[in-house]
PDB file of C-alpha atoms and ligand atoms in Angstrom:
ATOM      1  CA  MET A   1      -0.405  -0.355  -0.115  1.00 73.00           C
ATOM      2  CA  LEU A   2       1.236   3.901  -0.434  1.00 78.00           C
ATOM      3  CA  LEU A   3       0.584   4.806   3.312  1.00 88.00           C
ATOM      4  CA  ASP A   4       3.212   2.149   3.844  1.00 89.00           C
ATOM      5  CA  LYS A   5       6.759   4.130   3.001  1.00 94.00           C
ATOM      6  CA  PHE A   6       4.793   6.883   5.273  1.00 95.00           C
ATOM      7  CA  LEU A   7       5.586   3.627   7.977  1.00 96.00           C
ATOM      8  CA  PRO A   8       8.581   4.201  10.316  1.00 97.00           C
ATOM      9  CA  SER A   9      10.544   0.326  10.701  1.00 96.00           C
ATOM     10  CA  GLU A  10      10.051   1.104  14.652  1.00 95.00           C
ATOM     11  CA  TYR A  11       7.965   3.739  16.944  1.00 95.00           C
ATOM     12  CA  VAL A  12       9.201   4.558  20.521  1.00 96.00           C
ATOM     13  CA  LYS A  13       8.514   7.558  23.203  1.00 94.00           C
ATOM     14  CA  SER A  14      11.338   8.548  22.984  1.00 96.00           C
ATOM     15  CA  ILE A  15      14.879   9.457  21.408  1.00 98.00           C
ATOM     16  CA  TYR A  16      15.604   8.223  25.199  1.00 98.00           C
ATOM     17  CA  ASP A  17      14.060   4.848  25.045  1.00 97.00           C
ATOM     18  CA  ILE A  18      16.897   4.289  22.075  1.00 97.00           C
ATOM     19  CA  ASN A  19      19.978   2.664  23.273  1.00 93.00           C
ATOM     20  CA  PRO A  20      23.544   2.028  21.006  1.00 96.00           C
ATOM     21  CA  GLU A  21      23.632  -1.359  21.723  1.00 95.00           C
ATOM     22  CA  GLU A  22      20.797  -2.089  20.625  1.00 95.00           C
ATOM     23  CA  LEU A  23      20.842  -0.159  16.836  1.00 97.00           C
ATOM     24  CA  LYS A  24      24.764  -2.046  17.230  1.00 97.00           C
ATOM     25  CA  LYS A  25      22.658  -5.121  16.981  1.00 96.00           C
ATOM     26  CA  ARG A  26      21.217  -4.053  13.309  1.00 96.00           C
ATOM     27  CA  GLY A  27      24.680  -3.247  12.118  1.00 97.00           C
ATOM     28  CA  ILE A  28      23.894   0.057  12.683  1.00 98.00           C
ATOM     29  CA  ARG A  29      26.442   2.608  13.079  1.00 98.00           C
ATOM     30  CA  GLY A  30      25.547   5.714  12.301  1.00 98.00           C
ATOM     31  CA  ILE A  31      22.524   8.549  13.069  1.00 98.00           C
ATOM     32  CA  ILE A  32      20.514  10.066  11.092  1.00 98.00           C
ATOM     33  CA  THR A  33      18.340  13.053  13.069  1.00 98.00           C
ATOM     34  CA  ASP A  34      15.635  15.552  13.190  1.00 98.00           C
ATOM     35  CA  LEU A  35      15.607  18.591  14.604  1.00 98.00           C
ATOM     36  CA  ASP A  36      12.590  19.655  16.056  1.00 97.00           C
ATOM     37  CA  ASN A  37      10.261  17.980  18.391  1.00 96.00           C
ATOM     38  CA  THR A  38      12.664  15.261  18.134  1.00 98.00           C
ATOM     39  CA  LEU A  39      16.086  16.312  20.187  1.00 98.00           C
ATOM     40  CA  VAL A  40      14.173  19.365  21.337  1.00 97.00           C
ATOM     41  CA  GLU A  41      10.949  20.807  21.034  1.00 95.00           C
ATOM     42  CA  TRP A  42      11.270  23.156  17.711  1.00 93.00           C
ATOM     43  CA  ASP A  43      11.545  26.886  19.496  1.00 92.00           C
ATOM     44  CA  ARG A  44      13.871  25.848  22.284  1.00 96.00           C
ATOM     45  CA  PRO A  45      17.538  27.143  21.235  1.00 97.00           C
ATOM     46  CA  HIS A  46      19.714  24.820  22.887  1.00 98.00           C
ATOM     47  CA  ALA A  47      20.125  21.096  23.687  1.00 98.00           C
ATOM     48  CA  THR A  48      19.363  19.733  27.521  1.00 98.00           C
ATOM     49  CA  GLU A  49      21.571  18.561  29.765  1.00 98.00           C
ATOM     50  CA  LYS A  50      19.609  14.805  29.365  1.00 98.00           C
ATOM     51  CA  LEU A  51      19.923  15.509  25.912  1.00 98.00           C
ATOM     52  CA  ILE A  52      24.058  16.453  26.175  1.00 98.00           C
ATOM     53  CA  ALA A  53      24.011  12.687  28.092  1.00 98.00           C
ATOM     54  CA  TRP A  54      22.358  10.638  24.851  1.00 97.00           C
ATOM     55  CA  PHE A  55      24.729  12.594  23.169  1.00 97.00           C
ATOM     56  CA  ALA A  56      27.897  11.261  24.738  1.00 97.00           C
ATOM     57  CA  GLU A  57      26.492   8.040  25.550  1.00 96.00           C
ATOM     58  CA  MET A  58      26.236   7.803  21.439  1.00 97.00           C
ATOM     59  CA  LYS A  59      29.295   8.652  21.251  1.00 96.00           C
ATOM     60  CA  ARG A  60      31.407   6.764  23.264  1.00 96.00           C
ATOM     61  CA  ALA A  61      29.436   3.616  21.540  1.00 96.00           C
ATOM     62  CA  ASN A  62      31.485   5.129  18.351  1.00 97.00           C
ATOM     63  CA  MET A  63      28.183   5.566  17.086  1.00 98.00           C
ATOM     64  CA  LYS A  64      28.532   8.188  14.041  1.00 98.00           C
ATOM     65  CA  ILE A  65      25.447  11.390  14.933  1.00 98.00           C
ATOM     66  CA  MET A  66      24.100  13.926  12.566  1.00 98.00           C
ATOM     67  CA  ILE A  67      21.571  15.997  12.908  1.00 98.00           C
ATOM     68  CA  VAL A  68      19.690  16.749   9.567  1.00 98.00           C
ATOM     69  CA  SER A  69      16.858  19.827   9.854  1.00 98.00           C
ATOM     70  CA  ASN A  70      14.560  21.444   7.329  1.00 97.00           C
ATOM     71  CA  ASN A  71      14.712  24.502   9.735  1.00 97.00           C
ATOM     72  CA  ASN A  72      17.459  27.824   8.314  1.00 97.00           C
ATOM     73  CA  GLU A  73      20.653  27.580   8.992  1.00 98.00           C
ATOM     74  CA  GLU A  74      20.603  30.231  12.069  1.00 98.00           C
ATOM     75  CA  ARG A  75      18.050  28.357  13.470  1.00 98.00           C
ATOM     76  CA  VAL A  76      20.586  24.541  13.298  1.00 98.00           C
ATOM     77  CA  ARG A  77      24.175  26.557  13.700  1.00 98.00           C
ATOM     78  CA  ILE A  78      23.277  27.511  17.151  1.00 98.00           C
ATOM     79  CA  PHE A  79      21.941  24.317  18.526  1.00 98.00           C
ATOM     80  CA  SER A  80      24.759  21.646  16.750  1.00 98.00           C
ATOM     81  CA  GLU A  81      28.328  23.635  17.418  1.00 98.00           C
ATOM     82  CA  PRO A  82      28.187  24.239  20.754  1.00 97.00           C
ATOM     83  CA  LEU A  83      27.638  19.873  20.733  1.00 97.00           C
ATOM     84  CA  ASN A  84      29.769  19.541  17.837  1.00 97.00           C
ATOM     85  CA  ILE A  85      27.565  18.009  16.199  1.00 98.00           C
ATOM     86  CA  PRO A  86      28.059  17.837  12.153  1.00 98.00           C
ATOM     87  CA  PHE A  87      24.476  19.894  10.971  1.00 98.00           C
ATOM     88  CA  ILE A  88      22.918  20.041   7.659  1.00 98.00           C
ATOM     89  CA  HIS A  89      19.925  22.985   7.489  1.00 98.00           C
ATOM     90  CA  LYS A  90      16.748  23.301   5.085  1.00 98.00           C
ATOM     91  CA  ALA A  91      17.553  19.655   4.301  1.00 98.00           C
ATOM     92  CA  ARG A  92      14.362  20.018   2.323  1.00 97.00           C
ATOM     93  CA  LYS A  93      13.173  16.490   3.380  1.00 97.00           C
ATOM     94  CA  PRO A  94      11.157  14.507   2.005  1.00 96.00           C
ATOM     95  CA  ILE A  95      13.427  14.901  -0.355  1.00 95.00           C
ATOM     96  CA  GLY A  96      16.642  12.258  -1.151  1.00 93.00           C
ATOM     97  CA  SER A  97      20.165  14.179  -1.762  1.00 96.00           C
ATOM     98  CA  ALA A  98      20.364  15.220   1.880  1.00 97.00           C
ATOM     99  CA  PHE A  99      20.066  11.617   3.434  1.00 98.00           C
ATOM    100  CA  ARG A 100      22.545  10.954   0.397  1.00 97.00           C
ATOM    101  CA  LYS A 101      24.421  13.808   1.924  1.00 98.00           C
ATOM    102  CA  ALA A 102      24.449  12.638   5.574  1.00 98.00           C
ATOM    103  CA  MET A 103      25.544   9.767   4.676  1.00 98.00           C
ATOM    104  CA  LYS A 104      28.432  10.304   2.360  1.00 98.00           C
ATOM    105  CA  ILE A 105      29.977  12.385   5.800  1.00 97.00           C
ATOM    106  CA  MET A 106      29.286   9.763   8.001  1.00 97.00           C
ATOM    107  CA  GLY A 107      31.098   7.542   5.877  1.00 98.00           C
ATOM    108  CA  LEU A 108      28.444   4.879   5.828  1.00 98.00           C
ATOM    109  CA  THR A 109      26.347   3.074   3.853  1.00 98.00           C
ATOM    110  CA  LYS A 110      22.271   2.725   4.142  1.00 98.00           C
ATOM    111  CA  GLU A 111      22.497  -0.237   6.094  1.00 98.00           C
ATOM    112  CA  GLU A 112      24.157   1.570   8.164  1.00 98.00           C
ATOM    113  CA  THR A 113      21.980   4.182   9.541  1.00 98.00           C
ATOM    114  CA  VAL A 114      19.254   5.626  10.759  1.00 98.00           C
ATOM    115  CA  MET A 115      16.592   7.977  10.033  1.00 98.00           C
ATOM    116  CA  ILE A 116      15.188   9.429  13.964  1.00 98.00           C
ATOM    117  CA  GLY A 117      12.468  11.947  13.397  1.00 98.00           C
ATOM    118  CA  ASP A 118       8.939  13.136  14.717  1.00 97.00           C
ATOM    119  CA  GLN A 119       7.306  13.535  11.135  1.00 96.00           C
ATOM    120  CA  LEU A 120       5.975  10.916   9.278  1.00 95.00           C
ATOM    121  CA  LEU A 121       5.719  13.196   6.104  1.00 95.00           C
ATOM    122  CA  THR A 122       9.619  14.445   6.261  1.00 97.00           C
ATOM    123  CA  ASP A 123      11.166  12.427   8.014  1.00 98.00           C
ATOM    124  CA  ILE A 124      10.009   8.579   8.167  1.00 97.00           C
ATOM    125  CA  PHE A 125       8.877   9.441   4.374  1.00 97.00           C
ATOM    126  CA  GLY A 126      12.249  10.604   3.529  1.00 98.00           C
ATOM    127  CA  GLY A 127      13.721   7.756   5.385  1.00 98.00           C
ATOM    128  CA  ASN A 128      12.324   5.124   3.751  1.00 97.00           C
ATOM    129  CA  ARG A 129      12.736   6.507   0.034  1.00 96.00           C
ATOM    130  CA  ALA A 130      16.069   6.408   1.019  1.00 96.00           C
ATOM    131  CA  GLY A 131      16.541   2.560   1.875  1.00 97.00           C
ATOM    132  CA  ILE A 132      17.104   3.980   6.027  1.00 97.00           C
ATOM    133  CA  TYR A 133      15.895   2.184   8.746  1.00 98.00           C
ATOM    134  CA  THR A 134      13.512   4.406  10.128  1.00 98.00           C
ATOM    135  CA  ILE A 135      12.154   5.183  13.935  1.00 98.00           C
ATOM    136  CA  LEU A 136       9.374   7.720  14.755  1.00 97.00           C
ATOM    137  CA  VAL A 137       8.846   9.342  17.641  1.00 97.00           C
ATOM    138  CA  VAL A 138       6.644  11.003  19.831  1.00 94.00           C
ATOM    139  CA  PRO A 139       7.284  14.954  19.408  1.00 94.00           C
ATOM    140  CA  VAL A 140       8.295  16.445  21.926  1.00 94.00           C
ATOM    141  CA  ALA A 141       6.268  19.024  22.287  1.00 89.00           C
ATOM    142  CA  LYS A 142       2.525  19.692  21.506  1.00 84.00           C
ATOM    143  CA  SER A 143       2.929  23.598  19.521  1.00 85.00           C
ATOM    144  CA  ASP A 144       4.376  23.121  16.126  1.00 83.00           C
ATOM    145  CA  GLY A 145       6.243  24.984  13.981  1.00 81.00           C
ATOM    146  CA  PHE A 146       4.349  27.021  11.287  1.00 79.00           C
ATOM    147  CA  PHE A 147       4.618  24.246   8.360  1.00 76.00           C
ATOM    148  CA  THR A 148       4.611  22.011  10.141  1.00 85.00           C
ATOM    149  CA  LYS A 149       1.213  22.484  11.665  1.00 85.00           C
ATOM    150  CA  PHE A 150      -0.391  21.457   7.625  1.00 85.00           C
ATOM    151  CA  ASN A 151       1.103  18.898   7.423  1.00 88.00           C
ATOM    152  CA  ARG A 152       0.540  17.586  10.648  1.00 90.00           C
ATOM    153  CA  LYS A 153      -3.099  17.379   9.780  1.00 89.00           C
ATOM    154  CA  VAL A 154      -1.847  15.461   6.577  1.00 91.00           C
ATOM    155  CA  GLU A 155       0.394  12.838   9.368  1.00 92.00           C
ATOM    156  CA  ARG A 156      -3.463  12.627  12.040  1.00 91.00           C
ATOM    157  CA  GLY A 157      -5.038  10.925   8.791  1.00 92.00           C
ATOM    158  CA  ILE A 158      -2.107   8.387   7.775  1.00 93.00           C
ATOM    159  CA  MET A 159      -1.985   8.062  11.477  1.00 91.00           C
ATOM    160  CA  ALA A 160      -5.472   6.371  11.958  1.00 91.00           C
ATOM    161  CA  ASN A 161      -4.575   4.453   9.045  1.00 93.00           C
ATOM    162  CA  PHE A 162      -2.180   2.749  10.698  1.00 93.00           C
ATOM    163  CA  LYS A 163      -4.309   2.734  13.804  1.00 91.00           C
ATOM    164  CA  ARG A 164      -7.374   0.848  12.221  1.00 92.00           C
ATOM    165  CA  ARG A 165      -5.241  -1.737  10.062  1.00 92.00           C
ATOM    166  CA  GLY A 166      -3.040  -2.622  13.453  1.00 91.00           C
ATOM    167  CA  LEU A 167       0.062  -0.552  11.970  1.00 91.00           C
ATOM    168  CA  ILE A 168       1.636   1.158  15.081  1.00 86.00           C
ATOM    169  CA  ASN A 169      -0.330   1.534  18.734  1.00 79.00           C
ATOM    170  CA  TRP A 170       0.121   4.299  20.296  1.00 71.00           C
ATOM    171  CA  GLU A 171      -1.503   7.133  22.071  1.00 64.00           C
ATOM    172  CA  GLU A 172      -0.366  11.192  20.295  1.00 58.00           C
ATOM    173  CA  SER A 173       0.757  13.665  22.443  1.00 51.00           C
ATOM    174  CA  ASN A 174      -1.595  15.497  19.995  1.00 45.00           C
TER     175      ASN A 174
HETATM  176 MG1   MG B   1      10.851  17.222  13.650  1.00 54.15          MG
END
């Protein structure tokens, strides 16, 4: 079914449910992660202490990380640079080029990469099309930036379809 391109490989409540050993068992060595409402609230400029600890855990496990966001350079740079994490801004997910660029920078294949994000239409659809393992997280905040609001309406429809078919079962946060 066409909609199944929007179905994540896996879904968790938050990134803190994702641990490096589980990823390694799948042969994954690198993470492409969305920023807004995946790592922190869309309107929080910097990482939290908890998130910094999570990144440190990933790095200790030799997991490579890239932040790939559709948001503008200022937002993504101010967030990513203090963490020393490479990033791609204005990534235009779900288009495939940013996914390919991120894998090239990490020096990893699609089999070795995971995409983590909170949106079906950009993160999960894009990751699936790029042939990457995809993990959907519940959005950190109940609110969204302007451009995401429209996507959320479409997403709710797709989510309802998945629930009806028993493919996904969690309580949406909104
Ligand atoms: Mg997001």
